[in-house]
Coordinates of C-alpha atoms in Angstrom, one line a residue:
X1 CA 0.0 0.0 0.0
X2 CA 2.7 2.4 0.3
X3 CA 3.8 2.3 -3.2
X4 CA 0.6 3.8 -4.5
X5 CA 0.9 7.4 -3.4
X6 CA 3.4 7.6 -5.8
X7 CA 1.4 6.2 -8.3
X8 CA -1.3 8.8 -7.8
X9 CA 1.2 11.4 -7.2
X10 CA 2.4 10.6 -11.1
X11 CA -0.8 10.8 -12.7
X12 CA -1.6 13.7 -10.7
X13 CA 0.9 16.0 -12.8
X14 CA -0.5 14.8 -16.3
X15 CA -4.5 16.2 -15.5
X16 CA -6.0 19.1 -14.2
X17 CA -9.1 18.6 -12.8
X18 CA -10.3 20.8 -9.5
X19 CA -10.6 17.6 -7.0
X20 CA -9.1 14.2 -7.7
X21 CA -11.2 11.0 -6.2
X22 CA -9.2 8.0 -5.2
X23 CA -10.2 4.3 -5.6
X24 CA -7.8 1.3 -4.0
X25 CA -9.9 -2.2 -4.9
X26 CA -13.3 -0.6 -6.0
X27 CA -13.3 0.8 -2.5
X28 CA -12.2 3.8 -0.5
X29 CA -8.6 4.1 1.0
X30 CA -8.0 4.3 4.5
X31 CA -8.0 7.5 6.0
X32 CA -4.3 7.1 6.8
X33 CA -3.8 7.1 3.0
X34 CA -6.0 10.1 1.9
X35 CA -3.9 11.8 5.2
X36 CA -1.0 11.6 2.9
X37 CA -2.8 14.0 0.6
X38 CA -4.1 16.5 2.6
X39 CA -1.9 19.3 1.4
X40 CA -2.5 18.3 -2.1
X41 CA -3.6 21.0 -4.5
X42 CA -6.6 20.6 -6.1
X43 CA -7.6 18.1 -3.5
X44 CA -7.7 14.9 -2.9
X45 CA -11.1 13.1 -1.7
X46 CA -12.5 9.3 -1.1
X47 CA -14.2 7.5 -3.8
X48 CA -17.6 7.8 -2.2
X49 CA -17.6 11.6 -2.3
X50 CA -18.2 11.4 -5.9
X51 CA -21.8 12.4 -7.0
X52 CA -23.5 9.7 -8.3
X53 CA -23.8 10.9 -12.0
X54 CA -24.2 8.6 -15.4
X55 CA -20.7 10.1 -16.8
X56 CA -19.2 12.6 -15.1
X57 CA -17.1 12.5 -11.9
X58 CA -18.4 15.4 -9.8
X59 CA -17.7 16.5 -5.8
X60 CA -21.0 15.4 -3.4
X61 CA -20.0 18.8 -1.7
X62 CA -18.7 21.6 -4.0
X63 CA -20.3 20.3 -7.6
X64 CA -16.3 20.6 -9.1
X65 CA -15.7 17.8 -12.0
X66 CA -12.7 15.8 -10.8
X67 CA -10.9 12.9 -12.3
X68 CA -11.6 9.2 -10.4
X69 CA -8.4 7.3 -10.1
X70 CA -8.3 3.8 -9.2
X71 CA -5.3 1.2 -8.1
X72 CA -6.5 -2.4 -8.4
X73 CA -4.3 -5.2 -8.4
X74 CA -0.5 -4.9 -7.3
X75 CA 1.6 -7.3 -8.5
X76 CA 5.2 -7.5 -6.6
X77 CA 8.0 -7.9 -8.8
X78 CA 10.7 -7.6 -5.8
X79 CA 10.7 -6.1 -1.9
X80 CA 11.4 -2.9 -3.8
X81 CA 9.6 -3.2 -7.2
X82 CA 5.9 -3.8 -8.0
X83 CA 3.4 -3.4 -10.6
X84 CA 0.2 -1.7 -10.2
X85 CA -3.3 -2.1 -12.4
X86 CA -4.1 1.2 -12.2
X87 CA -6.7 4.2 -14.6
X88 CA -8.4 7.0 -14.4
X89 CA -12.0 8.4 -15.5
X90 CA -13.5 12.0 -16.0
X91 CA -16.6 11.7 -17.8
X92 CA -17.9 9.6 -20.4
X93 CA -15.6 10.5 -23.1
X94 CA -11.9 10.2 -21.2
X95 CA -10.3 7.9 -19.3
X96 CA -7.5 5.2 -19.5
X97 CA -6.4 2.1 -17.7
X98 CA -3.0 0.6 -17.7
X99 CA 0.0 -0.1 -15.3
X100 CA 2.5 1.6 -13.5
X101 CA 5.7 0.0 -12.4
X102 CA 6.8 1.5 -9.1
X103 CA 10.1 1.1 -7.1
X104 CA 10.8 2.2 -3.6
X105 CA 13.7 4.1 -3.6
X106 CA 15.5 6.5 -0.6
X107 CA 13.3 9.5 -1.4
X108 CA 10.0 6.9 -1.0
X109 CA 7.9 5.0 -4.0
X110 CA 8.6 6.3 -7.4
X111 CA 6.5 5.6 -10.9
X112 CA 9.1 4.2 -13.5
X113 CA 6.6 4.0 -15.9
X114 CA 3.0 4.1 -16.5
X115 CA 2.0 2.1 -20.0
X116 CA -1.4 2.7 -21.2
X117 CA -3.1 -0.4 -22.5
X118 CA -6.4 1.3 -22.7
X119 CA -8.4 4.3 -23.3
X120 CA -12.4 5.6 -23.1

């Protein structure tokens, strides 16, 4: 579990939205992994504080459109390495889903790479 805030933190600096919603196993993190977000600008929110909305990804609270990312399967390559089954979703007309390699180095987990094998 601690490889995936870098994973997030990755995708993070390649969309914009104005809140990001995070997803670990269809469900919501722990609140000792959204903690690691709190200073996170545009913020960073549970899963089940998206509005329930046909395509779009929208805040319960504020009404912003944000960007769903999800980590589902991690796959350990070594102690230090590990793939992750990871996407993201906005609205009915973007999104992608692929994997991230990570690896823990001394400044915490890194993303290596992220290949895309799929895109809405």
């Amino acid at each position: 579990m601690a490889k995936l805030p870098a994973q997030f933190r990755f995708i993070t600096r390649i969309r914009f939205p104005e809140v990001y919603f995070l997803s670990v196993d269809n469900a919501d993190p722990s609140p000792t992994f959204l903690a690691r977000f709190h200073n996170n600008k545009p913020p960073v929110k549970a899963r089940s504080a998206v509005k329930p909305r046909r395509f779009e990804v929208v805040d319960k609270v504020t009404e912003k459109e944000g960007i769903l990312l999800s980590a589902n399967t991690v796959r350990w390559i070594t102690v230090s390495q590990a793939k992750v089954e990871t996407g993201w979703h906005k609205d009915g007309r973007g999104g992608t889903f692929g994997t991230c390699l990570v690896e823990k180095q001394k400044s915490g987990w890194v993303v290596l790479y992220y290949a895309i094998r799929g895109v809405s």
